[in-house]
Structures are given as structure tokens and as C-alpha cells.
PDB file of C-alpha atoms in Angstrom:
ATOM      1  CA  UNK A 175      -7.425 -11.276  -2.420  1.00 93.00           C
ATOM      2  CA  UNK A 176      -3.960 -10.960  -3.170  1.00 96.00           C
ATOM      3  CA  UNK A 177      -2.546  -7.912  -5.990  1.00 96.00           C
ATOM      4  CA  UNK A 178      -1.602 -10.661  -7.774  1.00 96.00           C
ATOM      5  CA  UNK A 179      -4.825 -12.521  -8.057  1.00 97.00           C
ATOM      6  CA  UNK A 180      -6.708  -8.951  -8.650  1.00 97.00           C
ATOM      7  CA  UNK A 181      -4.199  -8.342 -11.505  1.00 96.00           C
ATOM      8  CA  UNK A 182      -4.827 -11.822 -12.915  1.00 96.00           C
ATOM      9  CA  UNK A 183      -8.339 -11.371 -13.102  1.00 96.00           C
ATOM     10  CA  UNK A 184      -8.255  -8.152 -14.662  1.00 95.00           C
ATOM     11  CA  UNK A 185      -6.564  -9.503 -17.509  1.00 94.00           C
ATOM     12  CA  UNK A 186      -8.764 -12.603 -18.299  1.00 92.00           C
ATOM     13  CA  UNK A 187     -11.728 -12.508 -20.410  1.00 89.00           C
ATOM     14  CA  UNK A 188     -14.452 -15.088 -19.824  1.00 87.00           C
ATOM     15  CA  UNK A 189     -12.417 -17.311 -22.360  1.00 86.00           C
ATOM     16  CA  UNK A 190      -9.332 -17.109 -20.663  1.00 86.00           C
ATOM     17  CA  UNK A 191      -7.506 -14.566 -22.966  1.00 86.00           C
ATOM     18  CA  UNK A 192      -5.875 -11.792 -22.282  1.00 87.00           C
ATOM     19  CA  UNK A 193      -5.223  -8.775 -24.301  1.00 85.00           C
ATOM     20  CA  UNK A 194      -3.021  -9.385 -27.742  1.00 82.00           C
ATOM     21  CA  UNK A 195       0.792  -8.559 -26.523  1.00 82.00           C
ATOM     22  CA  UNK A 196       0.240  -8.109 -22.790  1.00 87.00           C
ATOM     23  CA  UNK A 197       0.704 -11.921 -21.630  1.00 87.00           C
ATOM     24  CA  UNK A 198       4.571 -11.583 -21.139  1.00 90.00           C
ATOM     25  CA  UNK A 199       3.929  -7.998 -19.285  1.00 92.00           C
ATOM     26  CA  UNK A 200       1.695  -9.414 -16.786  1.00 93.00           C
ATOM     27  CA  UNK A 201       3.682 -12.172 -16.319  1.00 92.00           C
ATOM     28  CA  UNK A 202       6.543  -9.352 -14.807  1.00 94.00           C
ATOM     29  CA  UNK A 203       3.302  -7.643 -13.452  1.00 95.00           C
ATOM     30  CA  UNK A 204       2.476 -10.959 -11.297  1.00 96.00           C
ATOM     31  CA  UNK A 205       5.878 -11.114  -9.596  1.00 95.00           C
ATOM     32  CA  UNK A 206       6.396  -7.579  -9.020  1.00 95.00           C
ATOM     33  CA  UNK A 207       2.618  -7.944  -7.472  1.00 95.00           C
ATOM     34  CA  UNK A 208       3.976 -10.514  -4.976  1.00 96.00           C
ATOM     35  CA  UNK A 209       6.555  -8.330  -3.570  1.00 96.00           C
ATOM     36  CA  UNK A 210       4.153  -5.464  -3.132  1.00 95.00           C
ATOM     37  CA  UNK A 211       1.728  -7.675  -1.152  1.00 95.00           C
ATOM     38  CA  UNK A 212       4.597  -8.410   1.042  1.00 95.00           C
ATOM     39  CA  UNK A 213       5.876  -4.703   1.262  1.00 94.00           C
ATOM     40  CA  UNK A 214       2.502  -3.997   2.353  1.00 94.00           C
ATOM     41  CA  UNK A 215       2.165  -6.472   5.184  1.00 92.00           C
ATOM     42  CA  UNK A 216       5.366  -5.693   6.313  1.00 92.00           C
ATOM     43  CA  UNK A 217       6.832  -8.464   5.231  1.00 94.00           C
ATOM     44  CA  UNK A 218       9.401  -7.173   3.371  1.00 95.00           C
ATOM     45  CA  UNK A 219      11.582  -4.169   3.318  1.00 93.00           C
ATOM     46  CA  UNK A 220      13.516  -1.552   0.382  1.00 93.00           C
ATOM     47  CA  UNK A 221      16.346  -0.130   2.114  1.00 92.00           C
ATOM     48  CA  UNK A 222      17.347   3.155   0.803  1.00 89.00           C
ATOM     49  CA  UNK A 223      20.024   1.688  -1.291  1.00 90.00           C
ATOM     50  CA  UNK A 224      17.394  -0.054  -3.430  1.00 90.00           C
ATOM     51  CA  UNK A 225      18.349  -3.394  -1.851  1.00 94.00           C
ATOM     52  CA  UNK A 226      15.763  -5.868  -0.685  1.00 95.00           C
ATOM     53  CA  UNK A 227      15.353  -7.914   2.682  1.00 95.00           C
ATOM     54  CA  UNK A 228      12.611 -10.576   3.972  1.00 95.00           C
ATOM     55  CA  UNK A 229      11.141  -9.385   7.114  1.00 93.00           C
ATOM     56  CA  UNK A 230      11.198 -11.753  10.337  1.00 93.00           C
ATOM     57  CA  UNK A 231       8.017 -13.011  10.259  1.00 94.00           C
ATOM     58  CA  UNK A 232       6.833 -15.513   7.700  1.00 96.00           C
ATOM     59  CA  UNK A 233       3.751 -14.980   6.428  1.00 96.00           C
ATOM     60  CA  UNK A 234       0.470 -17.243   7.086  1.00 95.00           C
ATOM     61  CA  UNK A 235      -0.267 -17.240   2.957  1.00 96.00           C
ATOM     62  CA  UNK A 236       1.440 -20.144   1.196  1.00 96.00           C
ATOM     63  CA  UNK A 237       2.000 -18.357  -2.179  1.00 97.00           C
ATOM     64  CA  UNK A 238       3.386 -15.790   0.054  1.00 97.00           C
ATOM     65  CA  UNK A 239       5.306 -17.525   2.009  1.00 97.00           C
ATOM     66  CA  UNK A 240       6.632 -19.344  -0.923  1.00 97.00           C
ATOM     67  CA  UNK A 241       8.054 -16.059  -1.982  1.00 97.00           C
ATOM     68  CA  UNK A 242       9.258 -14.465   1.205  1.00 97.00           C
ATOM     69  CA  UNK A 243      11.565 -17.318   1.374  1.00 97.00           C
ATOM     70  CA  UNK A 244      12.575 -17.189  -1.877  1.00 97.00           C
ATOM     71  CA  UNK A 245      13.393 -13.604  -1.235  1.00 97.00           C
ATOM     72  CA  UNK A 246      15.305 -14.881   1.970  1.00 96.00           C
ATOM     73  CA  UNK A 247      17.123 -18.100   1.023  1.00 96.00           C
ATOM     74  CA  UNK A 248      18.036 -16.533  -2.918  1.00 96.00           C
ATOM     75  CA  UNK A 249      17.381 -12.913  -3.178  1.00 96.00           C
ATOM     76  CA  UNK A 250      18.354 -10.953   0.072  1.00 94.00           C
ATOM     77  CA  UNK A 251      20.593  -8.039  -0.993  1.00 95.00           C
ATOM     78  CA  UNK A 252      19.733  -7.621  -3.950  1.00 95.00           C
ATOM     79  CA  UNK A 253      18.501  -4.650  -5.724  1.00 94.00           C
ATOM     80  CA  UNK A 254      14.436  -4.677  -6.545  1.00 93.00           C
ATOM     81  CA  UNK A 255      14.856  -5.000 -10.286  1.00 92.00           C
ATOM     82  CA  UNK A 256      16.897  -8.458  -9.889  1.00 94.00           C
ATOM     83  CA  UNK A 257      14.549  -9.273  -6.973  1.00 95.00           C
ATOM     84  CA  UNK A 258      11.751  -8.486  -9.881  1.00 94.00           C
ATOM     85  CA  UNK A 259      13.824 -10.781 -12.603  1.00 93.00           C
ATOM     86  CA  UNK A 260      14.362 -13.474 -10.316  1.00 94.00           C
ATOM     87  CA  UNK A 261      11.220 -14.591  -8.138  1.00 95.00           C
ATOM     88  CA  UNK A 262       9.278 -16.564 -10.339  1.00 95.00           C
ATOM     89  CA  UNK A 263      11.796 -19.217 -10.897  1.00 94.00           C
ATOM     90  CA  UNK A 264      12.396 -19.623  -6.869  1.00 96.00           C
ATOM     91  CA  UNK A 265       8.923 -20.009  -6.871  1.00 96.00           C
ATOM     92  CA  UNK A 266       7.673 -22.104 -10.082  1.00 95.00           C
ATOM     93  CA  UNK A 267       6.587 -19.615 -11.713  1.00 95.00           C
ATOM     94  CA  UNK A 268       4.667 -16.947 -10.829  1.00 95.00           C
ATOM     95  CA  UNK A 269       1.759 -17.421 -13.744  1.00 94.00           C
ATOM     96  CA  UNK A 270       1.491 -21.047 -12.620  1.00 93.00           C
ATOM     97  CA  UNK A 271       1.056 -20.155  -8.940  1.00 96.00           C
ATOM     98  CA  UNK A 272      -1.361 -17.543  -9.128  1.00 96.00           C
ATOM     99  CA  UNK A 273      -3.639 -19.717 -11.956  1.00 95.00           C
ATOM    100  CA  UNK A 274      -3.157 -22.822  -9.640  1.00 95.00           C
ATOM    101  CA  UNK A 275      -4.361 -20.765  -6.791  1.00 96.00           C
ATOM    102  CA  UNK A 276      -7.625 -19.412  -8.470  1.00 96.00           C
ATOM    103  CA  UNK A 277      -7.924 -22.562 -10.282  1.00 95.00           C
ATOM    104  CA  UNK A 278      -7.825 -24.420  -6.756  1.00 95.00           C
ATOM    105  CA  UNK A 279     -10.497 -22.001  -5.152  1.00 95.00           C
ATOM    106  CA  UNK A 280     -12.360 -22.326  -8.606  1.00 95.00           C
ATOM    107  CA  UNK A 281     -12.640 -19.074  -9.757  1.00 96.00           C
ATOM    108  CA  UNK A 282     -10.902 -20.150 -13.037  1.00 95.00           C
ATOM    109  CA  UNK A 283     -11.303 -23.445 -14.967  1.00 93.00           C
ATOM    110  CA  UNK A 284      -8.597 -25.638 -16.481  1.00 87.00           C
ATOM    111  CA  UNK A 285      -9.283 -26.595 -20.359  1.00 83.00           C
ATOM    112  CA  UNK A 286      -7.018 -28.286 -22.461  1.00 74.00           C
ATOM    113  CA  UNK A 287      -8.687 -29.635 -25.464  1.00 69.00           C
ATOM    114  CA  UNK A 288      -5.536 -31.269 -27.235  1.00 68.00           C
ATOM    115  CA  UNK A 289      -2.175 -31.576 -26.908  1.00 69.00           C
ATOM    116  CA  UNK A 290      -1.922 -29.413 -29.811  1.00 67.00           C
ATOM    117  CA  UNK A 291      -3.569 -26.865 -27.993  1.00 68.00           C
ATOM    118  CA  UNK A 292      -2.351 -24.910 -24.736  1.00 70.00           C
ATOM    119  CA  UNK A 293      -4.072 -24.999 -21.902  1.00 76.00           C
ATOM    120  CA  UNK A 294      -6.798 -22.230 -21.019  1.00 83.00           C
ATOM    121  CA  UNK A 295      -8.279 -21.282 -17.981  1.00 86.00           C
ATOM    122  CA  UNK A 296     -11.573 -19.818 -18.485  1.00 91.00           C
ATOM    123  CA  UNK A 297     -13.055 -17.592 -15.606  1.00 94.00           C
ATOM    124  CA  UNK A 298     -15.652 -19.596 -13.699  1.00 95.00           C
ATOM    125  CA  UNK A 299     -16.672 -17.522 -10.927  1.00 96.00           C
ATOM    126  CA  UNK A 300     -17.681 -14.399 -13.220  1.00 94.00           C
ATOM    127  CA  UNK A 301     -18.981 -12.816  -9.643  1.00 96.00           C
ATOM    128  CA  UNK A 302     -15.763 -12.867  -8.468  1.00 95.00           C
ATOM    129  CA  UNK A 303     -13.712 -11.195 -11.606  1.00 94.00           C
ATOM    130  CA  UNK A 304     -16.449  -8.530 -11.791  1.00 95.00           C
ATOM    131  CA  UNK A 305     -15.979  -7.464  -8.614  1.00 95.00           C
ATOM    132  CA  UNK A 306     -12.463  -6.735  -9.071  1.00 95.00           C
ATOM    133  CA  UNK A 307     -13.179  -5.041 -12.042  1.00 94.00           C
ATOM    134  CA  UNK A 308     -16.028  -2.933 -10.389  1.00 94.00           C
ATOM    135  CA  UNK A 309     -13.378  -1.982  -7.345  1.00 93.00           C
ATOM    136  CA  UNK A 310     -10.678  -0.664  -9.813  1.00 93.00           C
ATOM    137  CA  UNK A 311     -13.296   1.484 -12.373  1.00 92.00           C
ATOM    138  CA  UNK A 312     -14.525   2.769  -8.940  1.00 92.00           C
ATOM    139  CA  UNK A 313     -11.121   3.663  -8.020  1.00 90.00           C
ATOM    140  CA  UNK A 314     -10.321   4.760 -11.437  1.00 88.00           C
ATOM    141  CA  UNK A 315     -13.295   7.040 -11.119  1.00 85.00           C
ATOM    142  CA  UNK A 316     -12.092   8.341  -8.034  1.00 82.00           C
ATOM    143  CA  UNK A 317     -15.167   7.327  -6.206  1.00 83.00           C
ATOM    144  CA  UNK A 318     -14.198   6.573  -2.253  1.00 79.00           C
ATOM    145  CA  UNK A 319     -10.763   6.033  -0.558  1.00 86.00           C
ATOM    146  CA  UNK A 320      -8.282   3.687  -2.705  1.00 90.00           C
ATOM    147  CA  UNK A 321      -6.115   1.264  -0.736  1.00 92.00           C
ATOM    148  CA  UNK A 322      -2.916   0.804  -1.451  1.00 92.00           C
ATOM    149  CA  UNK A 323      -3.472  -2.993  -2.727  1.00 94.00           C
ATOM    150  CA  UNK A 324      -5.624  -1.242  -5.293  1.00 93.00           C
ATOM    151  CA  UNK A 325      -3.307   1.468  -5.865  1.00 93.00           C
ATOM    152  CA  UNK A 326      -1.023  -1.073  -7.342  1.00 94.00           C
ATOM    153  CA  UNK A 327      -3.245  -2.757  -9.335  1.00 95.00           C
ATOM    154  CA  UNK A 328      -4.342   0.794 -11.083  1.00 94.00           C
ATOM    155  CA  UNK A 329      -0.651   1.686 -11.377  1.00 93.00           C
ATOM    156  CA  UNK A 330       0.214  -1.743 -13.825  1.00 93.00           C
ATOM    157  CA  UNK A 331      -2.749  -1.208 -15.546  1.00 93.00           C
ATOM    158  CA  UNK A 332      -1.541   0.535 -18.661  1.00 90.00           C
ATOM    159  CA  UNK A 333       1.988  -0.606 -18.355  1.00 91.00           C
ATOM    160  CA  UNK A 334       0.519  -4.306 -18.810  1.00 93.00           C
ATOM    161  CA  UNK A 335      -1.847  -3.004 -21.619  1.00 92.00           C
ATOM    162  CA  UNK A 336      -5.092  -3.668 -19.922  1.00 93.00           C
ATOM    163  CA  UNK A 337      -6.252  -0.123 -20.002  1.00 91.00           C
ATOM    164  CA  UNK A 338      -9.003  -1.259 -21.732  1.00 90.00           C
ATOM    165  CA  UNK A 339     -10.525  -3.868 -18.993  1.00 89.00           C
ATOM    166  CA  UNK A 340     -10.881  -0.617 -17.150  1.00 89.00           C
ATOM    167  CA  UNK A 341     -12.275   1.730 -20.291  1.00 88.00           C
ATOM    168  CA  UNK A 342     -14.175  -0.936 -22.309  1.00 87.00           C
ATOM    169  CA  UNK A 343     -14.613   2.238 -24.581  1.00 88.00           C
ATOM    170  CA  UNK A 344     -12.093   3.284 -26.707  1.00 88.00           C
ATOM    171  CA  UNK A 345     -13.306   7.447 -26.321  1.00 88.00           C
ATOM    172  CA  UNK A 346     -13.098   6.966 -22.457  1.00 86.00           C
ATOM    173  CA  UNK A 347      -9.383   5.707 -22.375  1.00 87.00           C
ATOM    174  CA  UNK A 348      -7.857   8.642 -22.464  1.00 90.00           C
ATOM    175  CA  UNK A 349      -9.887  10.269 -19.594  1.00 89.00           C
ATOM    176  CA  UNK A 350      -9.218   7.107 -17.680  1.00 89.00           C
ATOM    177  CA  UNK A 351      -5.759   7.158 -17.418  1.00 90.00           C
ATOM    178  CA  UNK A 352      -5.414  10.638 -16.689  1.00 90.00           C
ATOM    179  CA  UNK A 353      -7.629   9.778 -13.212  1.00 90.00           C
ATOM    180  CA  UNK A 354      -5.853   6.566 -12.946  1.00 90.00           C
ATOM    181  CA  UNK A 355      -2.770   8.668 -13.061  1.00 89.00           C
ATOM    182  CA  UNK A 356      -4.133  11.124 -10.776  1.00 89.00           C
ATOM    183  CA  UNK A 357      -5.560   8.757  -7.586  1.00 88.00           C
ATOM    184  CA  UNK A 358      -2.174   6.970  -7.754  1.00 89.00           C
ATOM    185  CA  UNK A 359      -0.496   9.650  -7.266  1.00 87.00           C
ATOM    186  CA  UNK A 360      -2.980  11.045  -4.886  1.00 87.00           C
ATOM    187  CA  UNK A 361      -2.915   7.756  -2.773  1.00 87.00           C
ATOM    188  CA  UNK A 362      -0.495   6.971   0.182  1.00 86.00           C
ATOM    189  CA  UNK A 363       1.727   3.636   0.570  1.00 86.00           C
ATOM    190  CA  UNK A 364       4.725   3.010   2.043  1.00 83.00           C
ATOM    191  CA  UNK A 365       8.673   4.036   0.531  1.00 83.00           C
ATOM    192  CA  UNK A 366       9.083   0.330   0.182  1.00 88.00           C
ATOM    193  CA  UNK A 367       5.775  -0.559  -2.564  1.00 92.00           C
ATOM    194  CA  UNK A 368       6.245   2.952  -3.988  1.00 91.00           C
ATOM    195  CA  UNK A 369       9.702   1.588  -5.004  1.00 91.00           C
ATOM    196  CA  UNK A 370       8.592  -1.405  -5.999  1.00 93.00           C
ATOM    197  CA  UNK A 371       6.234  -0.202  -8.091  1.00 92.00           C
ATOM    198  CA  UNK A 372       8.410   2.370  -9.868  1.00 90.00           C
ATOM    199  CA  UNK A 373      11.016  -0.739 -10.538  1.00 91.00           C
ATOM    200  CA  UNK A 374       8.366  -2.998 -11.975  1.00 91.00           C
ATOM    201  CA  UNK A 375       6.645  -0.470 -14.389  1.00 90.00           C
ATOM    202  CA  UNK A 376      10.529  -0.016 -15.712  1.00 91.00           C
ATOM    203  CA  UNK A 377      10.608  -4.047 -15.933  1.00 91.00           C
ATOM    204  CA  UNK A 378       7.361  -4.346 -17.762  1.00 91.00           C
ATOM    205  CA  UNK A 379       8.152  -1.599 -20.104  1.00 86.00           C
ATOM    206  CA  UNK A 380      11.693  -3.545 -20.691  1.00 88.00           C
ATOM    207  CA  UNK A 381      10.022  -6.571 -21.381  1.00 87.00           C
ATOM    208  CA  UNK A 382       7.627  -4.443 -23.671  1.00 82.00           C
ATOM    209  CA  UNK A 383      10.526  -3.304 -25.636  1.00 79.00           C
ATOM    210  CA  UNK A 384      12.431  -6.750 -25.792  1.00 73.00           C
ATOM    211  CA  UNK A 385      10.443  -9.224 -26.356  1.00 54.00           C
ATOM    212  CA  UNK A 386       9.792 -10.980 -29.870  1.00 53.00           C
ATOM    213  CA  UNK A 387       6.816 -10.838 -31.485  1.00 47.00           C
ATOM    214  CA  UNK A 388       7.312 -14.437 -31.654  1.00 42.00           C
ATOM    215  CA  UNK A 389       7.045 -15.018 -28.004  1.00 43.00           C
ATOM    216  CA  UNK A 390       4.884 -12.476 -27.357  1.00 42.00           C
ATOM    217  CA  UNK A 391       2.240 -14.711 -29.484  1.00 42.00           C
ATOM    218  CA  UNK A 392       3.290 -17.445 -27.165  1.00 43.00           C
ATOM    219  CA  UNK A 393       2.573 -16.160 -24.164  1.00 42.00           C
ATOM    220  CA  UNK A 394      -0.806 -14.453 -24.969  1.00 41.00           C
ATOM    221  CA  UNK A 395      -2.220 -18.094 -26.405  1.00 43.00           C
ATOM    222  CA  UNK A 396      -3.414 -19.827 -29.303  1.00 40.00           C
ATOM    223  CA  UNK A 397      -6.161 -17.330 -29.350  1.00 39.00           C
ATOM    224  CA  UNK A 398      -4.356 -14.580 -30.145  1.00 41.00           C
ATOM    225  CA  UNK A 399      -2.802 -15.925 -33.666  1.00 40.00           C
ATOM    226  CA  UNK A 400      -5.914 -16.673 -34.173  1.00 39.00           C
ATOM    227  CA  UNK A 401      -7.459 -13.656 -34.222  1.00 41.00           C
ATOM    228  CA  UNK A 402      -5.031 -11.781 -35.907  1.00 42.00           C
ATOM    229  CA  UNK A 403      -5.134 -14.161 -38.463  1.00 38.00           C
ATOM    230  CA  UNK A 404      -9.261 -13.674 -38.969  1.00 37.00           C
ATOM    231  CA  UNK A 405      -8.308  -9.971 -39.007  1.00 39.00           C
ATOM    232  CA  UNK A 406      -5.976 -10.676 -41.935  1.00 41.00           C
ATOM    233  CA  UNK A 407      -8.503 -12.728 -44.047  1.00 36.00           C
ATOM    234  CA  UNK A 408     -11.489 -10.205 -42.820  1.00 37.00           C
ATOM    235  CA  UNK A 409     -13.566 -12.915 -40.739  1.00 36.00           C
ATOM    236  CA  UNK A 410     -15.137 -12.346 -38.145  1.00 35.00           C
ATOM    237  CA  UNK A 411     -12.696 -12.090 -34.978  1.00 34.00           C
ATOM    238  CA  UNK A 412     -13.576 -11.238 -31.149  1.00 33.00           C
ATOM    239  CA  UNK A 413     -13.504  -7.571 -30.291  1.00 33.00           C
ATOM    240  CA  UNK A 414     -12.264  -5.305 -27.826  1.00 31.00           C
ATOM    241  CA  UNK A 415      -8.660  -6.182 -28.308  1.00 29.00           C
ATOM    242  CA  UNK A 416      -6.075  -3.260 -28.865  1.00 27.00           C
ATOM    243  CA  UNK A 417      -2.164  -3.236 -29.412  1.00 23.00           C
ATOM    244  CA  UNK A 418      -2.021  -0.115 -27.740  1.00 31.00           C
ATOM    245  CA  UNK A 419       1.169   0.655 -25.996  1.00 32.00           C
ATOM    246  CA  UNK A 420       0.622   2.656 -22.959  1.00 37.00           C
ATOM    247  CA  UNK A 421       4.137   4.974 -21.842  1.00 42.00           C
ATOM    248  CA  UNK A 422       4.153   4.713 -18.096  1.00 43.00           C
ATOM    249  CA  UNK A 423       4.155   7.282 -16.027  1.00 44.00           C
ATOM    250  CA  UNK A 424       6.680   8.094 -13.002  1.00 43.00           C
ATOM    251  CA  UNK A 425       4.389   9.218 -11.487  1.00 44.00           C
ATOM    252  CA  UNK A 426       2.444   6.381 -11.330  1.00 43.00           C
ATOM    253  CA  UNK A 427       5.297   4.874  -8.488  1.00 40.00           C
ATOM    254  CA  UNK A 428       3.415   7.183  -5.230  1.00 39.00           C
TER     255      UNK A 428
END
């Protein structure tokens, strides 16, 4: 399963939500995702000037093959934070691809009740998104070796605000993300992710800090408004949501 998919899933409830304010972060999150699962199957390379290059060999993957000519036909020379800002519209979009993917393998549903309504894509294979989240609590936990697709994953976790897919409870959070901190750190990949990595958490954190409230709304769904509204008039709204904003750490990036 691609980073990408992993990071998806992490984010979804069984509804199809994701945390209130993250859906524009893990929108950056998915692209920057791509180009990791490329760095790590050698498919792409960071040269020490920051600047980005498509390997030789296309990859077997369609989405990522999509991107590592994107990378090669649009992006080649460029630094990793315009490689970051400019993917997903080479590619259509890297939220589309990845839902159309686990929609297409159906692990996720498509729902569209209106037209006044966006679309949702509620998790059908629970099996599937559970044992993503088991593998990164595990790693969290710093039980067994971590790979480096999972290192990834654990280092956009609080950057995208999903800290608490990983601590359900609010008294463990803390604790968590000083392991999370620790076994990325701790865990080996190669110059090229580690820089990747380090550029995206700055490109999340941008986006965190730009923008509107407004948009941010838009991207997290329908849902969201709604519950913040029920919060408002004291009705009942669905729990375990948080507007917590995680500051990432550099060290997060090895």
C-alpha cells in the first residue's frame, strides 16, 4: 500500500470525515507522500542542491507512474518545495487519485446524496483502515522495526493534525508524539525522503498558516460546519474531533 493510501486512511473516519481543519493539510500531505514512495523505490532522486530528478525507470504503479512523469515532463530541476506545490495538478489531483484508487479497489465508498451536498467516501473495508492504523500505533509505540514507508506516515501525522487517529485519548497525546518523534528520528531512510519529508512538513505547516477558515471548511466537508454549528447551539455533535495545531518538529525529517 502506497504512503499515500496509508495517509488517506488514517485520516478518514468510518463516515468519511476527517479531522476539523486538516483536509487542506493532507491534501499537501498526499502529494508530498507520492514523491516519498518514489524516493524510496528509487525512482526519484534530491540532488544536494535541493533540486529534483525522475529516475530512469518508470515505475510498474499507475498512480506512480502518473507522477514520475509528471516529475519528468514538468518538474525536473526544480527544487522539492515547487516539486511539492506543483504535482497534483500534473496529475489531477492528488485527493482525487488516491480516493479513486481506494474507491476502485473498494476500500472506500462513493456517496453523494444531493447536489447540494459534496460527495463522501465512507470507508468500506474497515479491515483494511484498521490495519493501517494498528501498524502506525505499533510503530508509534515503538514496538518492532519501522520501515521507512511508515516512517513517513508517523512523521505527517501531527503536521496534518491527525495526532489523534493515533492517540484516540486526549491524556495519551502528548506521550505519543514524543515516541512518534523519537522512532522517526531513530529510523533510517535515504538523503532523498529525509528531504522530502523535511520540505513537506514546512509546506503543510504553510498551508496551516495560510489558508482561510473559509476554505479550510471546504475542504474538510459539509460535516464539519455541521458540527461546529451543533457545538454552537449545544446539540449533540460527533466526538473525538480537536483543532489542535501540532508545531512540527525538524527532527521529524530523519
Amino acid at each position: 500500500m502506497l504512503i499515500a493510501e496509508m495517509l488517506l486512511l488514517t485520516a478518514l473516519n468510518d463516515k468519511g470525515n476527517v479531522p476539523v481543519g486538516s483536509g487542506a493539510l493532507i491534501q499537501v500531505g498526499l502529494t508530498g507522500a507520492l514523491l516519498a514512495d518514489l524516493a524510496i523505490d528509487g525512482r526519484l532522486a534530491v540532488a544536494e542542491d535541493g533540486t529534483v530528478r525522475a529516475g530512469d525507470t518508470r515505475p510498474g504503479d499507475e498512480l506512480l507512474a502518473d507522477a514520475w512523469d509528471a516529475v519528468r515532463e514538468h518538474l525536473q530541476g526544480r527544487n522539492v518545495r515547487q516539486v511539492i506545490g506543483g504535482l497534483s495538478h500534473h496529475i489531477g489531483g492528488s485527493w482525487n487519485r488516491v480516493v479513486d484508487r481506494l474507491t476502485d479497489t473498494g476500500v472506500l465508498g462513493r456517496d453523494r446524496p444531493s447536489l447540494l451536498r459534496p460527495t463522501r467516501h465512507p470507508v468500506l473495508d474497515t479491515a483494511a483502515r484498521q490495519a493501517v492504523l494498528d501498524q502506525i500505533r505499533a510503530a508509534a509505540a515503538g514496538e518492532g522495526p519501522v520501515s521507512s514507508q511508515v516512517a513517513v506516515l508517523l512523521a505527517l501525522i501531527g503536521p496534518c493534525r491527525l495526532l489523534e487517529r493515533v492517540a484516540p485519548d486526549p491524556g495519551t497525546r502528548g506521550e505519543a508524539k514524543r515516541r512518534i518523534d523519537r522512532v522517526t528520528a531513530e529510523t533510517p531512510v535515504a538523503p532523498g525522503v529525509a528531504k522530502i519529508v523535511d520540505e513537506l512538513i514546512v509546506a503543510i505547516t504553510v498551508t496551516a498558516t495560510t489558508v482561510p477558515p473559509f476554505f479550510v471548511f471546504l475542504a474538510a466537508g459539509r460535516d464539519v460546519l455541521v458540527q461546529r454549528i451543533e457545538r454552537l447551539t449545544e446539540l449533540p455533535g460527533e466526538p473525538g474531533v480537536t483543532l489542535q495545531v501540532m508545531q512540527p518538529s525538524r527532527d521529524n525529517s530523519r
